[in-house]
Coordinates of C-alpha atoms in Angstrom, one line a residue:
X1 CA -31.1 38.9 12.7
X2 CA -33.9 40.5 11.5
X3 CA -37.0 42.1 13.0
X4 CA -39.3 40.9 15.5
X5 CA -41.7 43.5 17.4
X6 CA -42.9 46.5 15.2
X7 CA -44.5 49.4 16.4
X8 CA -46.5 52.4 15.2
X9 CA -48.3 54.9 16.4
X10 CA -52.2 56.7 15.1
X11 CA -53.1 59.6 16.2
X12 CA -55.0 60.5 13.3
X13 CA -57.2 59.1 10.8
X14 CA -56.6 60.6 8.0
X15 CA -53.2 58.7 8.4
X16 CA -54.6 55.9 9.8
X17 CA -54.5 53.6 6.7
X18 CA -51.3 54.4 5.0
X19 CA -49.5 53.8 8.2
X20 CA -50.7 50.6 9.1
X21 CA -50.5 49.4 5.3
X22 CA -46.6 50.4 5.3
X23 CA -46.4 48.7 9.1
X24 CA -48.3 45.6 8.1
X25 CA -46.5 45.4 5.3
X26 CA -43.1 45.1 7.3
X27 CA -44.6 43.3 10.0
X28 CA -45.2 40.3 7.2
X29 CA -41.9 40.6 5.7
X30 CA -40.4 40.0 8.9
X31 CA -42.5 37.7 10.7
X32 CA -42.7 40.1 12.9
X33 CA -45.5 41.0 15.8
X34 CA -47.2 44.4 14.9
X35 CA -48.3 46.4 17.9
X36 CA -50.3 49.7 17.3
X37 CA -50.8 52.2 20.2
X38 CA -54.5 54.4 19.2
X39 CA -53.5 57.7 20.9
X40 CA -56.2 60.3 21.6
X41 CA -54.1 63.7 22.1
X42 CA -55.5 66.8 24.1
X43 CA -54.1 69.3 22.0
X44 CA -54.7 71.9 23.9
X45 CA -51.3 73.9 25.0
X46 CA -49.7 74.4 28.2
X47 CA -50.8 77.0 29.7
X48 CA -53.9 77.3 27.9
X49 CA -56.0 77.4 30.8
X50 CA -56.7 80.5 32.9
X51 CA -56.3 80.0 36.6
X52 CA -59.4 78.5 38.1
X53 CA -60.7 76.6 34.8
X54 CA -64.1 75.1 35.2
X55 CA -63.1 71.3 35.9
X56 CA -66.1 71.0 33.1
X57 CA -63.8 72.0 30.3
X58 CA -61.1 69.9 31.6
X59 CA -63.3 67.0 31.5
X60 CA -64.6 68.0 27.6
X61 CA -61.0 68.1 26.6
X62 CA -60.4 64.5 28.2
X63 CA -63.5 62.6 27.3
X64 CA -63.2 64.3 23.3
X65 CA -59.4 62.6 23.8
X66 CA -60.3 59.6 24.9
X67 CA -63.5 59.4 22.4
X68 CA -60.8 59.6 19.5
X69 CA -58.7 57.3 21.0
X70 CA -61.6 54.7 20.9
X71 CA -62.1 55.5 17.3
X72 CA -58.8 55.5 16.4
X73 CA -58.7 51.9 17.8
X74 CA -61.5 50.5 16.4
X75 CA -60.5 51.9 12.8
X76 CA -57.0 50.2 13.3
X77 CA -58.7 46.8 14.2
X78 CA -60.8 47.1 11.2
X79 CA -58.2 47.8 8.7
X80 CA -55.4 45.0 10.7
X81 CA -58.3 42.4 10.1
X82 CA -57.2 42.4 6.2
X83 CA -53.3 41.1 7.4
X84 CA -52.3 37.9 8.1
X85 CA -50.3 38.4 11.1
X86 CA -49.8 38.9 14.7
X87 CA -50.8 42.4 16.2
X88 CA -52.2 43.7 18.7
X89 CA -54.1 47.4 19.2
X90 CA -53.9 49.8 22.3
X91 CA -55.9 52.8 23.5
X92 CA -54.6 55.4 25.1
X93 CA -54.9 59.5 26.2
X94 CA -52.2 61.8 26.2
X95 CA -51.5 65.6 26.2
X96 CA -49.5 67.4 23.5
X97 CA -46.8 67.9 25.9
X98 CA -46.5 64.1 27.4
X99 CA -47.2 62.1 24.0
X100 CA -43.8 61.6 23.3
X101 CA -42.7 60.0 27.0
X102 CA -45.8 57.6 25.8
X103 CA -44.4 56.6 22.6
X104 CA -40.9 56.1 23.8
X105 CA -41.7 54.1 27.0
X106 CA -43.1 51.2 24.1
X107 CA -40.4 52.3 21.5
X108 CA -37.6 51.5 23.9
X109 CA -39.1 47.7 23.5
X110 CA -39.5 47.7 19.4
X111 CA -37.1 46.9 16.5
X112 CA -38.5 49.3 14.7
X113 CA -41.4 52.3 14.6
X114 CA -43.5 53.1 11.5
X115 CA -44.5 56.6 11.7
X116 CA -46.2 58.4 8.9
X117 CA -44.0 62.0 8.2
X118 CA -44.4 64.9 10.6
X119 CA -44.7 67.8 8.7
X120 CA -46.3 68.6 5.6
X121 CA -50.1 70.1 4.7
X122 CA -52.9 68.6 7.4
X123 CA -50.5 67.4 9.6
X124 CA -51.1 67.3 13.2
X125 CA -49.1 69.0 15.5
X126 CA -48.4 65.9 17.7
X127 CA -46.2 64.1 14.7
X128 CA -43.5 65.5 15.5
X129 CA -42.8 64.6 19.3
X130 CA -44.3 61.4 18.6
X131 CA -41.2 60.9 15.9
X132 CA -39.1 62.3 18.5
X133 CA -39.9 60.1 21.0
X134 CA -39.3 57.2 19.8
X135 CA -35.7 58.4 18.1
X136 CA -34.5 59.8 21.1
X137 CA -35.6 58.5 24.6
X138 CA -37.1 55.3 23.2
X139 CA -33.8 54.6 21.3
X140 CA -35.1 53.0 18.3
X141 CA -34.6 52.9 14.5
X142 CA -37.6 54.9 12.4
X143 CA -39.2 54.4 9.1
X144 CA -40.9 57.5 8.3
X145 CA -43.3 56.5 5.5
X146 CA -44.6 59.0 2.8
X147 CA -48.7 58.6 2.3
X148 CA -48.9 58.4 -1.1
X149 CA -45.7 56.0 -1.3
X150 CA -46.3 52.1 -2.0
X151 CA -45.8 49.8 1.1
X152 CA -43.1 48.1 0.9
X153 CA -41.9 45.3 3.1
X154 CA -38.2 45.0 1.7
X155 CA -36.9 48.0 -1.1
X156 CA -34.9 46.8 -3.6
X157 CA -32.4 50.1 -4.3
X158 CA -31.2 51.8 -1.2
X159 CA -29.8 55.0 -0.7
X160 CA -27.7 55.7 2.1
X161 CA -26.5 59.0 3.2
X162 CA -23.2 58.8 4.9
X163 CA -21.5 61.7 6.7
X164 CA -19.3 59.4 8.6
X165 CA -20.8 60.8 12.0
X166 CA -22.5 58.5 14.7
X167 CA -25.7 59.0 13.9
X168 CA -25.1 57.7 10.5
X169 CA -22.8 54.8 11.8
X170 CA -26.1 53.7 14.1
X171 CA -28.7 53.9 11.3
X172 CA -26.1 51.8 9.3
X173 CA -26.0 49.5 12.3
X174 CA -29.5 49.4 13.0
X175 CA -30.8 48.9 9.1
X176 CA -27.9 45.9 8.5
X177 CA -31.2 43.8 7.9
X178 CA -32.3 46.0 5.4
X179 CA -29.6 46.7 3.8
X180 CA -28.7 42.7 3.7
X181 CA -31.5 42.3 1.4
X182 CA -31.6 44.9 -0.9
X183 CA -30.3 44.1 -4.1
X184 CA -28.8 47.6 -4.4
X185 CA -26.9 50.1 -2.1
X186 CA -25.6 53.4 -3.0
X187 CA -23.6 55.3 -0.4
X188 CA -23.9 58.8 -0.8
X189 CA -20.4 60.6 0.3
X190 CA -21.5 64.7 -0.8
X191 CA -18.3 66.5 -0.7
X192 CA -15.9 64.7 1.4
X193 CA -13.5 66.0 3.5
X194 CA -10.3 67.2 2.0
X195 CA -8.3 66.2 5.1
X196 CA -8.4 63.5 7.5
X197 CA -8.0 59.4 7.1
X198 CA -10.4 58.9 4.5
X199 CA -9.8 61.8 2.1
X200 CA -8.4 59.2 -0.5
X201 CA -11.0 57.3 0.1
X202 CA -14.2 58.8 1.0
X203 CA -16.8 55.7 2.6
X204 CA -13.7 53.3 2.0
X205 CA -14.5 51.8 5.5
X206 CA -17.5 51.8 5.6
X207 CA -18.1 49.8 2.2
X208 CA -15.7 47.1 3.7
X209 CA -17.7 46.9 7.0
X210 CA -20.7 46.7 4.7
X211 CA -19.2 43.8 2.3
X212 CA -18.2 41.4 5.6
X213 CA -21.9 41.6 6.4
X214 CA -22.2 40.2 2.9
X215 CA -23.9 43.9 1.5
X216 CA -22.2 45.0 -2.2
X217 CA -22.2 48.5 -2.1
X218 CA -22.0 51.3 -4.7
X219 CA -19.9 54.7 -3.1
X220 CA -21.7 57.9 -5.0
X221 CA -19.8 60.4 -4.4
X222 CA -21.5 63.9 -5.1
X223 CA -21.1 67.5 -5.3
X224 CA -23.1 70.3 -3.2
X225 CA -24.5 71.5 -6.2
X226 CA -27.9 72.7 -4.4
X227 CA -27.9 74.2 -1.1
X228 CA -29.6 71.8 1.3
X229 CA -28.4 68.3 1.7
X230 CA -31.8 66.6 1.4
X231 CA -32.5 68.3 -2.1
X232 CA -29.0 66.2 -3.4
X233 CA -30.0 63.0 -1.8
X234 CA -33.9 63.6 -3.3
X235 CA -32.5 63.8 -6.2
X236 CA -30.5 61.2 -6.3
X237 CA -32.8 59.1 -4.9
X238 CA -35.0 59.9 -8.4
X239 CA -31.1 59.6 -10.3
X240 CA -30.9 55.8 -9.2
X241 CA -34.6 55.1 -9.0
X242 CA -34.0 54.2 -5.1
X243 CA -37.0 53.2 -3.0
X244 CA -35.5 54.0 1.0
X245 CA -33.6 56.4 2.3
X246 CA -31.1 55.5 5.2
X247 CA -29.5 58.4 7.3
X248 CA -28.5 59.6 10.5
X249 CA -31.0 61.7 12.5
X250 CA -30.6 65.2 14.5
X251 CA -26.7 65.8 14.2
X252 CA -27.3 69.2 16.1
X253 CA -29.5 69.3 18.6
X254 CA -33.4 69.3 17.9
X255 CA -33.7 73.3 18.7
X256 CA -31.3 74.0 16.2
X257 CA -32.9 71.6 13.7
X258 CA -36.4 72.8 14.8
X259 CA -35.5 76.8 14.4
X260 CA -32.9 76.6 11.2
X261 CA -34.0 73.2 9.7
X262 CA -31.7 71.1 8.6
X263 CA -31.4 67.5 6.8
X264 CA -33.0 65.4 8.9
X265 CA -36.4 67.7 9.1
X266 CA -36.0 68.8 5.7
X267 CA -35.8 65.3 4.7
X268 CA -39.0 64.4 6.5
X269 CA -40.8 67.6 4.5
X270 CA -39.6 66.9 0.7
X271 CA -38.9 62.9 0.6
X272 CA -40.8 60.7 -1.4
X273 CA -39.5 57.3 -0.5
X274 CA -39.6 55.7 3.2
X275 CA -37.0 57.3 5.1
X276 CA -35.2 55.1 7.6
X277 CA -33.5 57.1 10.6
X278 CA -31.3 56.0 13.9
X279 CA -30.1 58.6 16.5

């Protein structure tokens, strides 16, 4: 089973063409149906507004929303003309603070989002709950594509980061297709635990799972020789010339993540290769 109904999601236009590139571009591997919701986001914050606001400036702040929105849409039909295959482009408004409910209400419905990275230089500050949403209320696998990296419909040397926890187990799950293809998987096990079923052999399981779905995989297992996970699995990525990452998303909750960082948004900052996430 492959995938059939790809999503992504413009908000900006700076973005606009890389992200539908890397989603046309797995839209035609697939034979899938590409949809593409044009968002035009009131950025404004809660609670921006004094009491008794001029309706006026509400109504400047709506109408400059749903003016991008239009251009955002029209841009994204423009560039879609180039592909041949099935897609379809929708317009909508949202606030900052309900953009994510948006995205998740079609990701719930979609094999898989392409979403350009949330953080970095220029980026806009609605990235981030639109990646969100999808992961987490809409319940569906994300490729998080780099700008300046190559669409790609199907990579050839996968690395995938396995920390034996759930989120991983549904990325693994969810990516089967993916990984099915590739003509190289390396499972990165960084410093497995001493104790427990699998100390003797760390991603034992999970490479046998893999081989009865007909997948050959490679078990890499590394050192913490640098002190955030991402930074190892960079780096190997580079070691084994991969071209995707596969990894679980948010093992503590998103305040933690959001406040301390961790792997998941550290990955999205530093990665150079499409990064493909479940939750």
């Amino acid at each position: 089973m492959g995938y059939k109904s790809i999503l992504t999601v413009v908000t900006d236009e700076a973005f606009l063409e890389s992200t539908i590139d890397h989603a046309a571009a797995v839209a035609a591997c697939w034979d899938a149906h590409l949809d593409v919701l044009a968002f035009g986001v009131d950025r404004t914050q809660t609670g921006y507004y004094y009491a008794g606001a001029d309706a006026i400036i509400l109504q400047e702040t709506l109408d400059r929303a749903s003016n991008d929105a239009t251009a955002l849409a029209t841009a994204a039909k423009a560039r879609l003309n180039r592909f041949d295959l099935r897609w379809a482009v929708e317009e909508g408004v949202a606030q900052l603070a309900d953009i994510g409910r948006h995205v998740a209400g079609r990701a719930r419905f979609a094999d898989m989002v392409v979403l350009p990275k949330p953080y970095g230089p220029d980026r806009g500050v609605e990235l981030e709950p639109v990646v969100e949403g999808a992961l987490f209320e809409g319940q569906a696998p994300v490729l998080v594509v780099p700008r300046a990296s190559d669409p790609s419909s199907k990579p050839k040397r996968v690395v995938l980061g396995w920390n034996e926890s759930a989120e991983a187990l549904r990325s693994v799950r969810a990516a089967m297709p993916i990984l099915k293809e590739a003509e190289a998987v390396h499972v990165v096990v960084i410093d497995p635990p001493q104790h427990g079923p699998n100390r003797s052999d760390p991603g034992g399981m999970l490479s046998q799972y893999l081989s009865r779905h007909g997948v050959s995989a490679e078990i890499d297992v590394l050192t913490k020789t640098m002190p955030r996970i991402s930074d190892i699995l960079n780096r190997h990525v580079q070691d084994v010339d991969g071209d995707m990452i596969i990894m679980g998303a948010y093992g503590h909750s998103r305040f933690r993540e959001a406040i301390l960082g961790g792997a998941t948004r550290n990955m999205l900052e530093l990665a150079e290769v499409p990064v493909f996430l479940a939750h």
